[in-house]
Coordinates of C-alpha atoms in Angstrom, one line a residue:
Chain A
X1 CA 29.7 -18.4 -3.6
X2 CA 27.8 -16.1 -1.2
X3 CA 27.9 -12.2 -1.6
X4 CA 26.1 -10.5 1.4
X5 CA 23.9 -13.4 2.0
X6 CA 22.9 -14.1 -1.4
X7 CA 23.7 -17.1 -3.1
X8 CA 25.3 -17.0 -6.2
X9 CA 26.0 -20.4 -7.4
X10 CA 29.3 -20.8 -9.0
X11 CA 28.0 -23.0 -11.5
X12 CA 26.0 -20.8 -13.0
X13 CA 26.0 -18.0 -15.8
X14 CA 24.7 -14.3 -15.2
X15 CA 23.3 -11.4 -16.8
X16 CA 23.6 -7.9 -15.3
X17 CA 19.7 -8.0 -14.9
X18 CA 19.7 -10.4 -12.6
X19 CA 18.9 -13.7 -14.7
X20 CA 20.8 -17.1 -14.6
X21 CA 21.5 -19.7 -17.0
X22 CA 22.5 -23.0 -16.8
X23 CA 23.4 -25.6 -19.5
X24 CA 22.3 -29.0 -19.1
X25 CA 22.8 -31.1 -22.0
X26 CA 21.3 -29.4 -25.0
X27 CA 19.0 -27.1 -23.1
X28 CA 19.8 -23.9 -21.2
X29 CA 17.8 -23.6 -18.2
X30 CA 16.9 -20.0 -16.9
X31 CA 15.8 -18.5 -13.8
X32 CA 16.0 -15.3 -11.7
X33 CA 19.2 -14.8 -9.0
X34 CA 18.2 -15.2 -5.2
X35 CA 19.4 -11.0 -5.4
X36 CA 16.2 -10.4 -7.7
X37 CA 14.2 -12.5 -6.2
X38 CA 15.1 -10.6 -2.4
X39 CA 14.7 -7.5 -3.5
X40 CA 11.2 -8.6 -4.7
X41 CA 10.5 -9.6 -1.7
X42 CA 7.6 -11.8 -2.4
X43 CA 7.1 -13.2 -5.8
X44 CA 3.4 -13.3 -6.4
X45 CA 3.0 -13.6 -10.4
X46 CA 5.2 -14.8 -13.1
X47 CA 4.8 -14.5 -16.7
X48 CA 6.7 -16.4 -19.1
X49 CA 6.5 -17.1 -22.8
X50 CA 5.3 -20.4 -23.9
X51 CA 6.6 -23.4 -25.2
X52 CA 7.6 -23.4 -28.7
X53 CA 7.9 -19.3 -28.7
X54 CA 11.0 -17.7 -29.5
X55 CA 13.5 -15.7 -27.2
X56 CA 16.2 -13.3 -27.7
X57 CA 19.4 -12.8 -25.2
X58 CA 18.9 -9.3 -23.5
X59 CA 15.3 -9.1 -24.9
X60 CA 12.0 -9.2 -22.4
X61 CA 11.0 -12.4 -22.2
X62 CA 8.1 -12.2 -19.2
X63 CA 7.7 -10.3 -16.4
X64 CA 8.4 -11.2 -12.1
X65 CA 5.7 -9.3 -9.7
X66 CA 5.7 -9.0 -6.3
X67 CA 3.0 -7.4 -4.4
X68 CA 4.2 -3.7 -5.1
X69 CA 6.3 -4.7 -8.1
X70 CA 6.4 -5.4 -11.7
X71 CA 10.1 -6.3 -12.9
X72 CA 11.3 -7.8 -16.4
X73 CA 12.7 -11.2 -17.2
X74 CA 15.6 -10.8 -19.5
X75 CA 16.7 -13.7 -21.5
X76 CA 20.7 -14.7 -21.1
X77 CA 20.2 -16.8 -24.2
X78 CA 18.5 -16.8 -27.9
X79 CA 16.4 -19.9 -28.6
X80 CA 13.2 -21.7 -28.1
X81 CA 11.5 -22.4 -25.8
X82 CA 10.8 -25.9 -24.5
X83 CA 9.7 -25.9 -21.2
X84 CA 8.2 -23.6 -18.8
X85 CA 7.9 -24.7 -15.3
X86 CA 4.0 -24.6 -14.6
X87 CA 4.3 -25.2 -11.0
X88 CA 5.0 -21.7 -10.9
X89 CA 1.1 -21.1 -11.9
X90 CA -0.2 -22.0 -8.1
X91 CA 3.2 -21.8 -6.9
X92 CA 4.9 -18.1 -7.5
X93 CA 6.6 -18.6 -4.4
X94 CA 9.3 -21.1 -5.4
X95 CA 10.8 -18.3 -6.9
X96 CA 12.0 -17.0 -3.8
X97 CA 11.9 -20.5 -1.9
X98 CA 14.3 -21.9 -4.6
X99 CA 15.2 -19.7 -7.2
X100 CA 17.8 -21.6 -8.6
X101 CA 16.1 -24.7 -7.8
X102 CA 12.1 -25.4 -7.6
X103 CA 11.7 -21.2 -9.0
X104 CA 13.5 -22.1 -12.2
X105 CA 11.3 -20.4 -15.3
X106 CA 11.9 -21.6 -18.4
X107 CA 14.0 -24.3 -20.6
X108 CA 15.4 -23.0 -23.8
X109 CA 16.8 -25.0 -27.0
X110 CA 19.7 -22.5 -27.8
X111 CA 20.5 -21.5 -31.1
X112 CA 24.2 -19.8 -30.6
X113 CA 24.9 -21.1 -27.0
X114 CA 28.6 -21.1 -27.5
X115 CA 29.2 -17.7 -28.1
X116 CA 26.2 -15.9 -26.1
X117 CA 27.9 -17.4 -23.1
X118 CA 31.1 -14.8 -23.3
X119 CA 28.2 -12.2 -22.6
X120 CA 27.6 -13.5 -19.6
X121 CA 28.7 -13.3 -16.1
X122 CA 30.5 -16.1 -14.0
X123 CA 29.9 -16.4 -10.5
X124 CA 32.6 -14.2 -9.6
X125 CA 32.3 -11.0 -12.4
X126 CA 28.5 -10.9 -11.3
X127 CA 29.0 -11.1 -7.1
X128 CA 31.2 -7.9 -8.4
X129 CA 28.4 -6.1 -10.6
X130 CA 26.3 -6.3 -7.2
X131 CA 28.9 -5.2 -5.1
X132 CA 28.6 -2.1 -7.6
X133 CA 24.8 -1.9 -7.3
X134 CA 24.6 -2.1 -3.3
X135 CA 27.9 0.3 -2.4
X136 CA 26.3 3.3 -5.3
Chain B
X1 CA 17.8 15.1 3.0
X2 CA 15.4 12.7 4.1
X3 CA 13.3 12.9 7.4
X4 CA 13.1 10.1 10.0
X5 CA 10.1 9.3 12.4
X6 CA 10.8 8.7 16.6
X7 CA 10.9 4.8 15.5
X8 CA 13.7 4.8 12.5
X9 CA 16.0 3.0 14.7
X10 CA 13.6 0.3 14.9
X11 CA 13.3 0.2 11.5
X12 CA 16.8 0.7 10.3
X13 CA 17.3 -2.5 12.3
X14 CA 14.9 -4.3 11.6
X15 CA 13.6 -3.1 7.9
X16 CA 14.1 -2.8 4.1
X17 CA 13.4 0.8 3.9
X18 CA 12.0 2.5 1.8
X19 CA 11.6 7.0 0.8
X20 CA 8.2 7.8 1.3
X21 CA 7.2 11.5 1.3
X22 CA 10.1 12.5 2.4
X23 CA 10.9 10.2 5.3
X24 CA 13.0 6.9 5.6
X25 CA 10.2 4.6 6.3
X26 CA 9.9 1.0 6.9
X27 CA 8.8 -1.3 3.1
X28 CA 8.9 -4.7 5.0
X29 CA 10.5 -6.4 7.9
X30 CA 9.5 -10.1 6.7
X31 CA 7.8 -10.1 3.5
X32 CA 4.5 -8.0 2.8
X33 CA 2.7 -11.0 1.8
X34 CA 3.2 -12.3 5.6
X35 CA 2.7 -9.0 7.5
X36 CA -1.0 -8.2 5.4
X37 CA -1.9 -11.9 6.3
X38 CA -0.8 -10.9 10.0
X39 CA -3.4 -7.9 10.3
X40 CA -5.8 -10.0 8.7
X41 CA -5.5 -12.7 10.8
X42 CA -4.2 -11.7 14.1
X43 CA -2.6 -8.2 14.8
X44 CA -0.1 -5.1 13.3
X45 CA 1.3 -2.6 14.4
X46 CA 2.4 0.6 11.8
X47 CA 4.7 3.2 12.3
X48 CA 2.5 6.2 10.6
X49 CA 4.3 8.9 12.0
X50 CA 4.5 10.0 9.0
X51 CA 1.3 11.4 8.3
X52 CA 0.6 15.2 9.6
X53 CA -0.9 15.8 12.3
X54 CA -2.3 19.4 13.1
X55 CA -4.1 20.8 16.3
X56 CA -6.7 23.6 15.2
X57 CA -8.4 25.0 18.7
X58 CA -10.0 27.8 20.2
X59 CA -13.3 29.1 20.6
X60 CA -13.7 29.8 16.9
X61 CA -12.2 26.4 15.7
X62 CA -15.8 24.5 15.3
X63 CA -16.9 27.9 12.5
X64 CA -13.5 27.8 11.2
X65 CA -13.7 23.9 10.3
X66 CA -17.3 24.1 9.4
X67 CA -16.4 26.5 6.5
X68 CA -13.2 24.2 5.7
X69 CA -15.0 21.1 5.0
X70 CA -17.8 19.4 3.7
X71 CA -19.1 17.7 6.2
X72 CA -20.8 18.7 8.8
X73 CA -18.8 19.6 12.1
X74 CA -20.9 21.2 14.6
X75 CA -22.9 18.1 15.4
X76 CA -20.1 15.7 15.9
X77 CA -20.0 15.1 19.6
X78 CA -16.7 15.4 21.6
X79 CA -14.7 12.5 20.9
X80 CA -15.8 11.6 17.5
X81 CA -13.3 10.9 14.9
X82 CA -14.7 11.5 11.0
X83 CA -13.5 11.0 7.7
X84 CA -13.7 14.1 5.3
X85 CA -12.0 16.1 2.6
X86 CA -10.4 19.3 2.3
X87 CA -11.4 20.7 -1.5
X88 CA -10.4 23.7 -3.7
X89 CA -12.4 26.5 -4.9
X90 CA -12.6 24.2 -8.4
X91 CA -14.2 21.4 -5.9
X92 CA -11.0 18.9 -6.9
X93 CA -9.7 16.9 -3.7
X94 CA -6.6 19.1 -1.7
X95 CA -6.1 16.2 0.3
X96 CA -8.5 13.4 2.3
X97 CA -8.3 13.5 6.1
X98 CA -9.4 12.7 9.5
X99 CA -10.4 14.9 12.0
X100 CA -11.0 14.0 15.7
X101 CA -13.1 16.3 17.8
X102 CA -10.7 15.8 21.2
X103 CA -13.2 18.2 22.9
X104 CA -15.6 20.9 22.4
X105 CA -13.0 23.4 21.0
X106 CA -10.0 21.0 20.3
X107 CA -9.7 19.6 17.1
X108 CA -6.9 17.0 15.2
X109 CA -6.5 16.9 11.5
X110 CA -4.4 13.3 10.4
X111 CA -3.5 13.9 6.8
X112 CA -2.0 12.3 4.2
X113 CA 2.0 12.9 4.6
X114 CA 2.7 13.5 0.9
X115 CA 0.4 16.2 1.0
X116 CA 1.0 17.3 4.8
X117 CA 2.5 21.1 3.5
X118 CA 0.4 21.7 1.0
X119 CA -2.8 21.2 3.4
X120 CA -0.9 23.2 6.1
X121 CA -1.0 26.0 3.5
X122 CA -4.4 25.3 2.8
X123 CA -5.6 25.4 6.3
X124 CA -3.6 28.5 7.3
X125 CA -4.6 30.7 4.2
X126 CA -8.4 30.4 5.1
X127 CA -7.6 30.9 9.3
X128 CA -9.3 33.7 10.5
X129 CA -8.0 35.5 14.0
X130 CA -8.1 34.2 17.0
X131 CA -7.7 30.5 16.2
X132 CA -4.3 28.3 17.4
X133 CA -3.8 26.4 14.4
X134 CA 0.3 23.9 15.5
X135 CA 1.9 21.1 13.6
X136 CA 2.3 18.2 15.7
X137 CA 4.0 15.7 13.3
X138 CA 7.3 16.2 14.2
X139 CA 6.6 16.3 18.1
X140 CA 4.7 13.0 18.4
X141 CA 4.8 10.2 17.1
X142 CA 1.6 7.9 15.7
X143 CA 1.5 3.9 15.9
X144 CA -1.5 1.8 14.0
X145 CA -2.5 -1.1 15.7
X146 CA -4.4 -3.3 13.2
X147 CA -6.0 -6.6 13.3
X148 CA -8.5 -8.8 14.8
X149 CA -5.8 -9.1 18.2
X150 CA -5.4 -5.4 18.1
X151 CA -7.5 -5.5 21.4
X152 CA -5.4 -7.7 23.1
X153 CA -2.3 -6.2 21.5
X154 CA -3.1 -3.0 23.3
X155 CA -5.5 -3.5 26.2
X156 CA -3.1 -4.7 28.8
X157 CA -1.0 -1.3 27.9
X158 CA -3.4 1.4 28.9
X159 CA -6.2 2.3 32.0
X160 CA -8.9 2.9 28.7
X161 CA -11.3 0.6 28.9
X162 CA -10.9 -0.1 24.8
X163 CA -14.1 -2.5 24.8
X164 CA -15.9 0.9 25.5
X165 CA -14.6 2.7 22.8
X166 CA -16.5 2.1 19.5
X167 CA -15.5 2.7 16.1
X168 CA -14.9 6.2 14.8
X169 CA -14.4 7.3 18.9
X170 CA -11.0 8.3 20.6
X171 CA -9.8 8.8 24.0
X172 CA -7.3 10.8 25.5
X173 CA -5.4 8.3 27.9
X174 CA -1.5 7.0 28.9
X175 CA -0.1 4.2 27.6
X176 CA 2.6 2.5 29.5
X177 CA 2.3 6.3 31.2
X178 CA 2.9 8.4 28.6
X179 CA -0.1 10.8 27.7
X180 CA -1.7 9.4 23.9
X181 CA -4.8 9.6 22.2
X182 CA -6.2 6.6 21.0
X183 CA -8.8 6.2 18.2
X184 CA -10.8 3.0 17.2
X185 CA -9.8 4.1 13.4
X186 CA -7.5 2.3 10.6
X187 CA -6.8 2.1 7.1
X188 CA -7.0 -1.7 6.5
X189 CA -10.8 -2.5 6.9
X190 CA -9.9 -4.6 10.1
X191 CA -10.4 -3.7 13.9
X192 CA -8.2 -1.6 15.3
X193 CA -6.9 1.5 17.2
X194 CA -4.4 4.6 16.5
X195 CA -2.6 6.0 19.0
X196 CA -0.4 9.1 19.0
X197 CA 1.9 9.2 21.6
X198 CA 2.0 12.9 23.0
X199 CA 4.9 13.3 25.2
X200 CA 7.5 11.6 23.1
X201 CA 10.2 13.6 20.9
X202 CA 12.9 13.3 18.0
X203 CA 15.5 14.4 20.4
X204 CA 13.8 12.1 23.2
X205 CA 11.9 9.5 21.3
X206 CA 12.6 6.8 23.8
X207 CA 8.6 6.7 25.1
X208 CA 7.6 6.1 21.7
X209 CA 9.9 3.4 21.1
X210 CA 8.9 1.3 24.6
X211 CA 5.8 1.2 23.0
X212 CA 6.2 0.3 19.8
X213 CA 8.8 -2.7 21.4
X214 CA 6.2 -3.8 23.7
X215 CA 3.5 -3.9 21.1
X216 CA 6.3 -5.7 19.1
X217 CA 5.9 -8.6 21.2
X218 CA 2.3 -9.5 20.4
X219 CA 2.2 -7.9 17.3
X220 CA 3.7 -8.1 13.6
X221 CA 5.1 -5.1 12.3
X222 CA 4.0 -3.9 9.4
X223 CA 6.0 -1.6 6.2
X224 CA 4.5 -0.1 3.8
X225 CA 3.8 -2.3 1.3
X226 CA 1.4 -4.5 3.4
X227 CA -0.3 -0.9 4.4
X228 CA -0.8 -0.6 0.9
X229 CA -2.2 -3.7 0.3
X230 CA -4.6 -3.9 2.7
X231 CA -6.4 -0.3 2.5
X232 CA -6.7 -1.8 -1.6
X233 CA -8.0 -4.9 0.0
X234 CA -10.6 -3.0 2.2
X235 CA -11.4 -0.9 -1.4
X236 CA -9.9 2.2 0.6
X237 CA -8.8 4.9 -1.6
X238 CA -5.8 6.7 -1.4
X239 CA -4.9 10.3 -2.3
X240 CA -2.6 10.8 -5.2
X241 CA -3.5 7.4 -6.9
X242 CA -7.1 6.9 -6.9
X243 CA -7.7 10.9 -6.6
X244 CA -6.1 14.5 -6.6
X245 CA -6.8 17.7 -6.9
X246 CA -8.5 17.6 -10.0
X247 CA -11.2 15.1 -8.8
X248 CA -15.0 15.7 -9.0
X249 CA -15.4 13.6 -5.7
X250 CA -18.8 12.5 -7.3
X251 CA -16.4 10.3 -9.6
X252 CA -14.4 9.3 -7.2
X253 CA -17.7 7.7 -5.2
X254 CA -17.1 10.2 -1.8
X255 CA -20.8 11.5 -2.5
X256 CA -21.5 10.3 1.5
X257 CA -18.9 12.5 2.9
X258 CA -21.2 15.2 1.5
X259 CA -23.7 16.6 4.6
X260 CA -27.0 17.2 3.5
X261 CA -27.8 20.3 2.8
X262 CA -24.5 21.9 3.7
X263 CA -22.8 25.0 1.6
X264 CA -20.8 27.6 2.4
X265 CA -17.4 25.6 2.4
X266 CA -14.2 25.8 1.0
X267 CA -15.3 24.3 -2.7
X268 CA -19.1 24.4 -2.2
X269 CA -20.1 26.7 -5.1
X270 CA -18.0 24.5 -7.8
X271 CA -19.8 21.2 -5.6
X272 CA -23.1 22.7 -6.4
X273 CA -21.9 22.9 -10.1
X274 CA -21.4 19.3 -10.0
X275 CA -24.4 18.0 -8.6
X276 CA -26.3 19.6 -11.7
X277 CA -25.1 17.1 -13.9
X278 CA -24.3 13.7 -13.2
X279 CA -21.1 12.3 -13.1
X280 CA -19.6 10.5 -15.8
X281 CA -17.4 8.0 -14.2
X282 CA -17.2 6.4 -10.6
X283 CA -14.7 5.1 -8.8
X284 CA -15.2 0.7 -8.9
X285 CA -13.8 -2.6 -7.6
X286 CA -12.3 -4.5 -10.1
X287 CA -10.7 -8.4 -9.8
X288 CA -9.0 -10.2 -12.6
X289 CA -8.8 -13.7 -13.3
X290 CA -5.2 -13.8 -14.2
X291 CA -2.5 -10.8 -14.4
X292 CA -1.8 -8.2 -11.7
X293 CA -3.5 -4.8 -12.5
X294 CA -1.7 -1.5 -11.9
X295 CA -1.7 2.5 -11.6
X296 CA -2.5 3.4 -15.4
X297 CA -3.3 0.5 -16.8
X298 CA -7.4 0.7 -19.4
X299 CA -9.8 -0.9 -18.5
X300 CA -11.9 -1.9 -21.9
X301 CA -14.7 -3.6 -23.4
X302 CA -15.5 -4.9 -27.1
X303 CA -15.7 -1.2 -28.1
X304 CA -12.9 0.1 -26.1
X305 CA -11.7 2.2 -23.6
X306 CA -13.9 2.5 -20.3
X307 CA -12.0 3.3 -17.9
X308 CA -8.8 3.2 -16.0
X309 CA -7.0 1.7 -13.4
X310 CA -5.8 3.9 -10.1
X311 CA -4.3 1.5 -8.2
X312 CA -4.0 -2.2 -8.2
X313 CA -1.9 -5.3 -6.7
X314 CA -1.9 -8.9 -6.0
X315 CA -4.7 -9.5 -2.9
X316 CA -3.2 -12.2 -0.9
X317 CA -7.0 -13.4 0.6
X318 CA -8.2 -13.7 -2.6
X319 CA -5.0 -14.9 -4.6
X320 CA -5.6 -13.0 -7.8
X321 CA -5.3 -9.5 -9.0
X322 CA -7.5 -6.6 -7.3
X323 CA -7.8 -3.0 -8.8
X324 CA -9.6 0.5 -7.7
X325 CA -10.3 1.7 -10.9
X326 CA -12.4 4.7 -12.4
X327 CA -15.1 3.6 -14.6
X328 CA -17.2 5.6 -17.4
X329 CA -21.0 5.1 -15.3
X330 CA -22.2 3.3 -18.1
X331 CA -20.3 0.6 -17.2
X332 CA -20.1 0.6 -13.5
X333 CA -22.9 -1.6 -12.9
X334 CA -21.6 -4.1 -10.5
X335 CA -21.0 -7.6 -11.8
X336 CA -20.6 -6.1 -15.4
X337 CA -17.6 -7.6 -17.3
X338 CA -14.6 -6.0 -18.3
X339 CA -10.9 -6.8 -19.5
X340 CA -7.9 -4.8 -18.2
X341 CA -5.0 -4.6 -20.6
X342 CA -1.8 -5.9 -18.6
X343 CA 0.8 -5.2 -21.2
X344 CA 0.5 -6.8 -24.3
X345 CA -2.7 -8.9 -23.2
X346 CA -5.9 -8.4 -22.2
X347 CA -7.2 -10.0 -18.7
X348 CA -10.9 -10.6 -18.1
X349 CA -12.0 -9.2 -15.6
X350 CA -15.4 -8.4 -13.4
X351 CA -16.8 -5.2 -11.6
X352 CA -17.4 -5.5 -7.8
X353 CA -18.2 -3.9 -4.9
X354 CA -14.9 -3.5 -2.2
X355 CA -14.0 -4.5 0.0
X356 CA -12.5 -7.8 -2.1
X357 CA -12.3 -10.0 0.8
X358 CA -15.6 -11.8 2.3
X359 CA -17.2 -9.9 4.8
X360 CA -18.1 -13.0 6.9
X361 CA -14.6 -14.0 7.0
X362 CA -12.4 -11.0 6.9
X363 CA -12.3 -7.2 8.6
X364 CA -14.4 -5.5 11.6
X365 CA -17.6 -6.7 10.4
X366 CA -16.4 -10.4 10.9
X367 CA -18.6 -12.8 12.3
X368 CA -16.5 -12.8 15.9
X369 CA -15.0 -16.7 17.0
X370 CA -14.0 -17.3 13.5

């Protein structure tokens, strides 16, 4: 679906911070919503963990930077880590160009999928959380 | 409630905007990444509007500013614009400036806008009689024309010849006939002009804006974030990051905006405390290899702490991260290695001399056909 001319997949799972997830097999994929990446502006810098690290649903897991800004990356999901999308070394601006695409950051074996998912937003419960943030 | 320049309805139209000192200015139209590489490559345009802009004239005005700043007045010639600072009896930096001698008796001080009252207390406390000191910020309004273009950007809008008007010189002229004075300054270490548009109001701001949408057409505009980016680029530094009231200038490297031999300034006696000793930290260049430096952030070595970072972002000429940072003098030898501790990690980085872009390539001293 489309909320005010960002694109919010309705495939997709959301955190209130602006992070998606989406399953694919046995791995959850994650990335940053075309909202965060917008309001960025211009994704310069990403910092991720690497493979084989640990992450934590809700906990910092890198950091997005634009020219002006630094923002967090909060994980939607607990797991490891098994991929990180390296492109994003010489090319930060995929982020924006494709966030839920070519800007994707990180791949992530989960280790309690199932029922981290009911924290998460669908399509439609997080187009309302940024109605919220844009009408305040 | 916030203020809003002649242009805001440009802006609100066009713009993510942004609070800045008070005022509802523009952050970016496109993205700042595109607008810096604009001004580097071709031409901006700025709304600085913002920024205060204060008359000071009569017959006393040269001994009045002589005694305000340090650097020497009396000699500049009519039409010269020069950078200096406006200090405190503990020498720390009130605010950093530019003032344009208009004519013999006529000055204009552009200051920064976050600090715009408290320098307009400043001034006013230490005016004698006799002297016409009058805001002009919120009865004009002030466009930055930036870029290797700027020329033809603006040329075809005014009857001054801008080929004959050399750096650090200003003109009072019309542009598309409304009476401006134009200066070959800027704040982003490229060629360009500023131009305050005189006869142009909030209630009536509609001269203002022909301009601005005229220079629109051959020009980028600009927010704030690619202003920002490009004074860091051009190793400018700004007031309230890299500086305050608290700074010995001497550690902030502004030992040239010093005239030789001058005293008898606001500041001068705590200035001539200063020179007795020398100062222990400067103000550096600084890039990283990886990570984005910002506002706070140490700079160490093996041993620790050296330093500290005043401002820093992501140069887009250079592609990596770019800092102004002030550095204990034992390690500000250019060239010297450093990390910067981004976080949890430290980066490597290495000490330079600003601006961060190559001079050949980049800014007014640019090798011209490139």
């Amino acid at each position: 679906m489309d909320f005010q001319g960002y694109n919010i997949p309705d495939d997709l799972l959301y955190t209130k911070e602006h992070e998606w997830a989406k399953e694919e097999g046995t791995i959850v994929r994650v990335g940053i919503t075309d909202y965060a990446a917008k309001t960025l502006n211009d994704v310069v810098y990403v910092t991720s963990p690497k493979p084989n690290e640990k992450v934590e649903q809700f906990k910092s897991m890198g950091t997005v930077e634009s020219i002006k800004a630094v923002s967090e990356i909060y994980s939607p999901v607990s797991g490891t880590v098994v991929k990180v999308n390296s492109q994003l070394d010489s090319h930060p601006e995929l982020v924006n160009k494709s966030p839920y695409g070519d800007g994707w950051i990180i791949e992530v074996k989960p280790t309690n999928y199932a029922s981290e998912k009911k924290s998460l937003l669908d399509a439609k419960a997080y187009a309302a959380h940024l109605n919220g943030l844009v009408t305040q | 409630m916030s203020k809003a320049t002649q242009l805001y309805g440009y802006h609100a139209n066009h713009a993510k905007l942004t609070e800045f000192a008070g005022y509802e200015m523009p952050l970016w139209y496109t993205t700042t990444t595109d607008e810096h590489l604009a001004v580097r490559n071709t031409s901006g345009i700025f709304d600085v509007s913002h920024m205060g802009r204060f008359i000071v004239k009569g017959p006393a005005a040269t001994s009045f500013l002589e005694g305000l700043v340090p650097t020497d007045v009396q000699s500049q010639p009519a039409g010269k614009a020069f950078y200096t600072l406006l200090l405190n009896d503990r020498g720390g930096i009130i605010d950093d400036l530019i003032i344009v001698r208009i004519s013999e008796d006529r000055y204009l001080l552009v200051v920064n806008a976050a600090n715009a009252q408290i320098d307009m207390e400043h001034i006013a406390g230490h005016t004698p009689g006799g002297l016409e000191l009058e805001d002009l910020t919120a009865t004009t309004a002030m466009i930055a024309v930036q870029g290797p273009r700027a020329f033809e950007s603006l040329q075809p809008l005014t009857g001054l010849d801008l080929g004959q008007l050399k750096r650090f010189r200003s003109g009072e002229t019309k542009i598309m006939g409304a009476e401006s004075l134009v200066s070959r300054t800027g704040y982003t270490g490229e060629e360009g002009f500023e131009v305050i548009v005189y006869d142009s109001t909030n209630e009536r701001p509609e001269k203002a804006m022909k301009i601005w949408e005229k220079l629109a057409t051959t020009s980028i505009p600009c927010g704030l974030g690619a202003r920002d980016s490009l004074r860091l680029e051009a190793g400018f530094p700004l007031h309230g990051s890299d500086m305050d009231k608290d700074t010995n200038p001497f550690e902030a490297d502004l030992a040239w905006v010093f005239s030789a031999g001058k005293v008898g300034y606001v500041g001068s006696d705590a200035i001539s405390e200063f020179r007795k000793v020398p100062p222990a930290a400067t103000r550096r260049g600084l890039v990283l290899g990886s990570g984005i430096p910002r506002h706070g952030f140490d700079v160490v070595d093996a041993d620790g702490e050296v330093g500290t970072v005043t401002s820093g972002t992501f140069s887009p000429i250079l592609h990596k991260g770019i800092a102004l940072a002030r550095i204990r003098q034992d390690h500000s030898d250019f060239g010297t290695k450093v990390g910067v501790l981004v976080r949890e990690s430290r980066q490597e980085g290495i000490i330079v001399k600003p601006p961060f872009y190559d001079e050949q390539l980049y800014g007014w001293k640019r090798q011209k056909g490139k």
